[in-house]
């Protein structure tokens, strides 16, 4: 079976199985930093998205700082792209078929009985698989790439109770009873939480001292995207030079609000004083479901909306657009906002807590309520003005440098590892 990434799964399998000397447990743990700090990351998803991209970037920045990275991820038929992403970041990868997420967040709510049973049924197998992997790797730190893979921490801790466990909080844990289960599981075994925003950190319910907010990261290369790149990108994309382009760069899910935005644009496009386009990027070759088909149908009926297929060349889209638009309906973060900010592109966002943390209102971006047509009209009109767009774009780049720089954030993560080790937890 082929892969969109161009690498055959068998090739990725080969890269992944050359991972560790079986049964080798790291000696001389206490000799760090003379020896690399070995971090065992547990990752939960097998398809491309923000979580694997963020982890791969973090690993790429940690390795020069003296970290040895091993990633354990689910073994599935569709995982070649994610596996390749981790291998190319410099990590060694272990695939294990019994690793399974225990979802319970705003973006993956597990809101039906089948999903709940799937999560419950996978807890013990995930824990036992993680125990085997931890025994082979002998890590200095266990790092969960999501609170959803918490079962792995329970298993790994059976090998060595003193190994610290860190968990990334990538979206808020639900406030309902099911979220309460996930919350208790995490607080019961995780030593420190790294949240990408304040909203997610608060949702964990842990002691404040055990929660750090380290924003999601942008590769420093993004800061080099400028106006010279805009003309070239527009020529390649076939976009007209003078039409403001608002880019929606999120997966086609209800939580991300693509349909709601397309419907809103249909209502207000005649009220905008100049031509503009909203480009929705990320469609499959064939609609993957009824929701994606509905979004495509609405776009086809709306003069100011354009559909684009999925592309790996996100930098070209960021260079070619004038602003990011993120119409999320559910509380979670958006890579496109801070990646766009690094490229000097302001953002228009819906007023959900995680998104509002990514901009400075009126300076680096503007917010609106999804049903507030007046607010959307005002935001689009403002960003269509060239002088406003340049001012906000410059401020967005400065804000991104301060909060989203991958080198700075990797150093902050390393300091957390060092503090946990200094406490004598391993």
Coordinates of N, CA, C and O in Angstrom, one line a residue, residues 142-224:
X142 N 9.2 10.0 31.0 CA 8.1 9.6 30.2 C 7.3 10.8 29.8 O 6.9 11.6 30.7
X143 N 7.1 11.0 28.5 CA 6.4 12.2 28.0 C 5.2 11.8 27.2 O 5.4 11.3 26.1
X144 N 4.0 12.0 27.7 CA 2.8 11.7 27.0 C 2.5 12.9 26.0 O 2.4 14.0 26.5
X145 N 2.3 12.6 24.8 CA 2.0 13.7 23.8 C 0.6 14.2 23.9 O 0.2 15.1 23.2
X146 N -0.2 13.5 24.8 CA -1.6 13.9 25.0 C -2.1 13.3 26.3 O -1.6 12.2 26.7
X147 N -3.0 14.0 26.9 CA -3.6 13.4 28.1 C -4.4 12.1 27.7 O -4.7 11.3 28.6
X148 N -4.7 11.9 26.4 CA -5.5 10.7 26.0 C -4.7 9.4 26.1 O -5.3 8.4 26.0
X149 N -3.3 9.5 26.2 CA -2.5 8.3 26.2 C -2.1 8.0 27.6 O -1.0 7.4 27.9
X150 N -2.9 8.4 28.6 CA -2.5 8.3 30.0 C -2.3 6.8 30.4 O -1.5 6.6 31.4
X151 N -3.0 5.9 29.8 CA -2.8 4.5 30.2 C -1.4 4.1 30.1 O -0.9 3.2 30.8
X152 N -0.6 4.6 29.1 CA 0.8 4.3 28.9 C 1.6 4.7 30.2 O 2.5 4.0 30.5
X153 N 1.2 5.7 30.8 CA 1.9 6.1 32.0 C 1.8 5.1 33.2 O 2.7 4.8 33.9
X154 N 0.5 4.6 33.3 CA 0.3 3.6 34.3 C 1.1 2.3 34.1 O 1.7 1.8 35.0
X155 N 1.3 1.9 32.8 CA 2.1 0.8 32.5 C 3.6 1.0 32.7 O 4.3 0.2 33.3
X156 N 4.1 2.2 32.2 CA 5.5 2.5 32.3 C 5.9 2.6 33.8 O 7.0 2.2 34.1
X157 N 5.0 3.2 34.6 CA 5.4 3.3 36.0 C 5.5 2.0 36.7 O 6.1 1.9 37.8
X158 N 5.0 0.9 36.2 CA 5.2 -0.4 36.8 C 6.6 -0.9 36.7 O 7.0 -1.8 37.4
X159 N 7.3 -0.3 35.7 CA 8.7 -0.7 35.5 C 9.6 0.1 36.5 O 10.5 -0.5 37.2
X160 N 9.4 1.4 36.7 CA 10.2 2.2 37.6 C 9.3 3.3 38.1 O 9.0 4.2 37.4
X161 N 8.9 3.3 39.4 CA 8.0 4.3 39.9 C 8.6 5.6 40.0 O 7.9 6.6 40.2
X162 N 9.9 5.7 39.9 CA 10.6 7.0 40.1 C 10.8 7.8 38.8 O 11.2 8.9 38.9
X163 N 10.5 7.2 37.7 CA 10.6 7.9 36.4 C 9.5 9.0 36.3 O 8.4 8.6 36.4
X164 N 9.9 10.2 36.1 CA 8.9 11.3 36.0 C 8.0 11.1 34.8 O 8.5 10.7 33.7
X165 N 6.8 11.5 34.9 CA 5.8 11.5 33.8 C 5.4 12.9 33.5 O 4.9 13.6 34.4
X166 N 5.5 13.3 32.3 CA 5.1 14.6 31.8 C 3.9 14.4 30.8 O 4.0 13.4 30.0
X167 N 2.9 15.2 30.8 CA 1.8 15.1 29.8 C 1.6 16.4 29.2 O 1.5 17.4 29.8
X168 N 1.5 16.4 27.8 CA 1.1 17.6 27.1 C -0.5 17.7 27.1 O -1.1 16.7 26.9
X169 N -0.9 18.9 27.4 CA -2.4 19.1 27.3 C -2.6 19.9 26.0 O -2.3 21.1 26.0
X170 N -3.2 19.3 25.0 CA -3.3 19.9 23.7 C -4.7 20.4 23.5 O -5.0 21.2 22.6
X171 N -5.7 20.0 24.2 CA -7.0 20.6 24.2 C -7.7 20.4 25.6 O -7.3 19.5 26.3
X172 N -8.6 21.2 26.0 CA -9.2 21.1 27.3 C -9.9 19.7 27.6 O -10.5 19.2 26.7
X173 N -9.7 19.2 28.8 CA -10.4 18.0 29.2 C -11.9 18.4 29.4 O -12.1 19.5 30.0
X174 N -12.8 17.5 29.1 CA -14.2 17.8 29.2 C -14.6 18.1 30.7 O -14.0 17.5 31.6
X175 N -15.6 18.9 30.9 CA -16.1 19.2 32.2 C -17.1 18.3 32.7 O -17.6 18.4 33.8
X176 N -17.5 17.3 31.9 CA -18.6 16.4 32.3 C -18.0 15.2 33.0 O -16.8 15.1 33.3
X177 N -18.9 14.2 33.3 CA -18.4 13.0 34.1 C -17.4 12.2 33.4 O -16.4 11.7 34.1
X178 N -17.5 12.0 32.1 CA -16.5 11.3 31.4 C -15.1 12.0 31.4 O -14.1 11.4 31.6
X179 N -15.2 13.3 31.2 CA -13.9 14.1 31.4 C -13.3 13.9 32.7 O -12.1 13.9 32.9
X180 N -14.2 13.8 33.7 CA -13.7 13.6 35.1 C -12.9 12.4 35.3 O -12.0 12.3 36.1
X181 N -13.3 11.3 34.6 CA -12.6 10.1 34.6 C -11.2 10.3 34.1 O -10.2 9.9 34.7
X182 N -11.1 10.9 32.9 CA -9.8 11.2 32.3 C -8.9 12.1 33.1 O -7.7 11.9 33.3
X183 N -9.6 13.1 33.7 CA -8.9 14.0 34.6 C -8.2 13.3 35.8 O -7.1 13.5 36.1
X184 N -9.0 12.5 36.5 CA -8.5 11.7 37.6 C -7.4 10.8 37.2 O -6.4 10.6 38.0
X185 N -7.5 10.1 36.1 CA -6.4 9.2 35.6 C -5.1 10.0 35.4 O -4.1 9.5 35.8
X186 N -5.2 11.2 34.9 CA -4.0 12.0 34.6 C -3.4 12.5 35.9 O -2.2 12.4 36.1
X187 N -4.3 13.1 36.7 CA -3.7 13.7 38.0 C -3.1 12.6 38.9 O -2.2 12.8 39.6
X188 N -3.6 11.4 38.7 CA -3.2 10.3 39.6 C -1.8 9.8 39.2 O -1.2 9.1 40.0
X189 N -1.3 10.1 38.0 CA 0.0 9.5 37.6 C 0.9 10.4 36.9 O 2.1 10.1 36.8
X190 N 0.5 11.6 36.5 CA 1.4 12.6 35.8 C 2.0 13.5 36.9 O 1.3 14.1 37.7
X191 N 3.3 13.7 36.7 CA 4.0 14.6 37.7 C 4.0 16.1 37.2 O 3.9 17.0 38.1
X192 N 3.9 16.3 35.9 CA 3.9 17.7 35.4 C 3.2 17.8 34.1 O 3.4 16.9 33.2
X193 N 2.3 18.8 34.0 CA 1.5 19.0 32.8 C 2.1 20.2 32.0 O 2.4 21.2 32.6
X194 N 2.3 20.0 30.7 CA 2.7 21.1 29.8 C 1.5 21.4 28.9 O 1.2 20.6 28.0
X195 N 0.9 22.5 29.2 CA -0.3 22.9 28.4 C 0.0 23.9 27.4 O 0.9 24.8 27.6
X196 N -0.6 23.8 26.2 CA -0.3 24.8 25.1 C -1.1 26.1 25.3 O -0.8 27.0 24.6
X197 N -2.0 26.1 26.3 CA -2.7 27.4 26.6 C -3.3 27.3 28.0 O -3.3 26.2 28.7
X198 N -3.7 28.5 28.5 CA -4.2 28.5 29.9 C -5.5 27.7 30.0 O -5.7 27.1 31.1
X199 N -6.3 27.8 29.0 CA -7.6 27.1 29.1 C -7.4 25.6 29.3 O -8.1 25.0 30.2
X200 N -6.5 25.0 28.6 CA -6.2 23.6 28.7 C -5.6 23.2 30.1 O -6.0 22.3 30.7
X201 N -4.7 24.1 30.5 CA -4.0 23.8 31.8 C -5.0 23.9 32.9 O -4.9 23.0 33.9
X202 N -6.0 24.8 32.9 CA -7.0 24.9 34.0 C -7.9 23.6 34.0 O -8.3 23.2 35.0
X203 N -8.1 23.1 32.8 CA -9.1 22.0 32.7 C -8.6 20.7 33.3 O -9.3 19.8 33.7
X204 N -7.3 20.6 33.6 CA -6.7 19.4 34.1 C -7.0 19.3 35.6 O -7.2 18.1 36.1
X205 N -7.2 20.4 36.3 CA -7.6 20.3 37.7 C -6.4 19.9 38.6 O -6.6 19.5 39.7
X206 N -5.2 20.1 38.2 CA -4.0 19.8 39.0 C -3.6 21.0 39.8 O -4.0 22.1 39.5
X207 N -2.7 20.8 40.7 CA -2.1 21.9 41.5 C -1.4 22.8 40.5 O -0.7 22.4 39.6
X208 N -1.5 24.1 40.7 CA -0.9 25.1 39.8 C 0.6 24.9 39.6 O 1.1 25.1 38.5
X209 N 1.3 24.4 40.7 CA 2.8 24.2 40.6 C 3.1 23.1 39.6 O 4.3 23.0 39.2
X210 N 2.2 22.2 39.3 CA 2.5 21.1 38.5 C 2.0 21.3 37.0 O 1.9 20.4 36.3
X211 N 1.6 22.6 36.7 CA 1.2 22.9 35.4 C 2.0 24.1 34.8 O 2.1 25.1 35.5
X212 N 2.6 23.9 33.6 CA 3.3 25.0 32.9 C 2.6 25.2 31.6 O 2.1 24.3 31.0
X213 N 2.5 26.5 31.2 CA 2.0 26.8 29.9 C 3.1 27.2 29.0 O 3.8 28.1 29.2
X214 N 3.3 26.3 28.0 CA 4.3 26.5 27.0 C 3.6 26.5 25.6 O 3.1 25.4 25.3
X215 N 3.5 27.6 25.0 CA 2.7 27.6 23.8 C 3.2 26.7 22.7 O 4.3 26.3 22.7
X216 N 2.3 26.3 21.8 CA 2.7 25.5 20.7 C 3.8 26.3 19.9 O 3.8 27.5 20.0
X217 N 4.5 25.6 19.1 CA 5.7 26.2 18.5 C 5.7 26.3 17.0 O 5.0 25.5 16.3
X218 N 6.4 27.3 16.5 CA 6.6 27.5 15.1 C 8.1 27.3 14.8 O 8.9 27.8 15.6
X219 N 8.4 26.7 13.7 CA 9.8 26.6 13.3 C 10.3 28.0 13.0 O 9.6 28.8 12.3
X220 N 11.4 28.4 13.5 CA 12.0 29.8 13.2 C 12.0 30.1 11.8 O 12.0 31.3 11.4
X221 N 12.1 29.1 10.9 CA 12.1 29.4 9.4 C 10.8 30.2 9.0 O 10.9 31.0 8.0
X222 N 9.7 30.0 9.7 CA 8.5 30.7 9.4 C 8.6 32.2 9.5 O 7.9 32.9 8.8
X223 N 9.5 32.6 10.4 CA 9.6 34.0 10.6 C 10.3 34.7 9.4 O 10.2 35.9 9.3
X224 N 10.9 33.9 8.5 CA 11.5 34.5 7.3 C 10.5 34.7 6.2 O 10.9 35.3 5.2

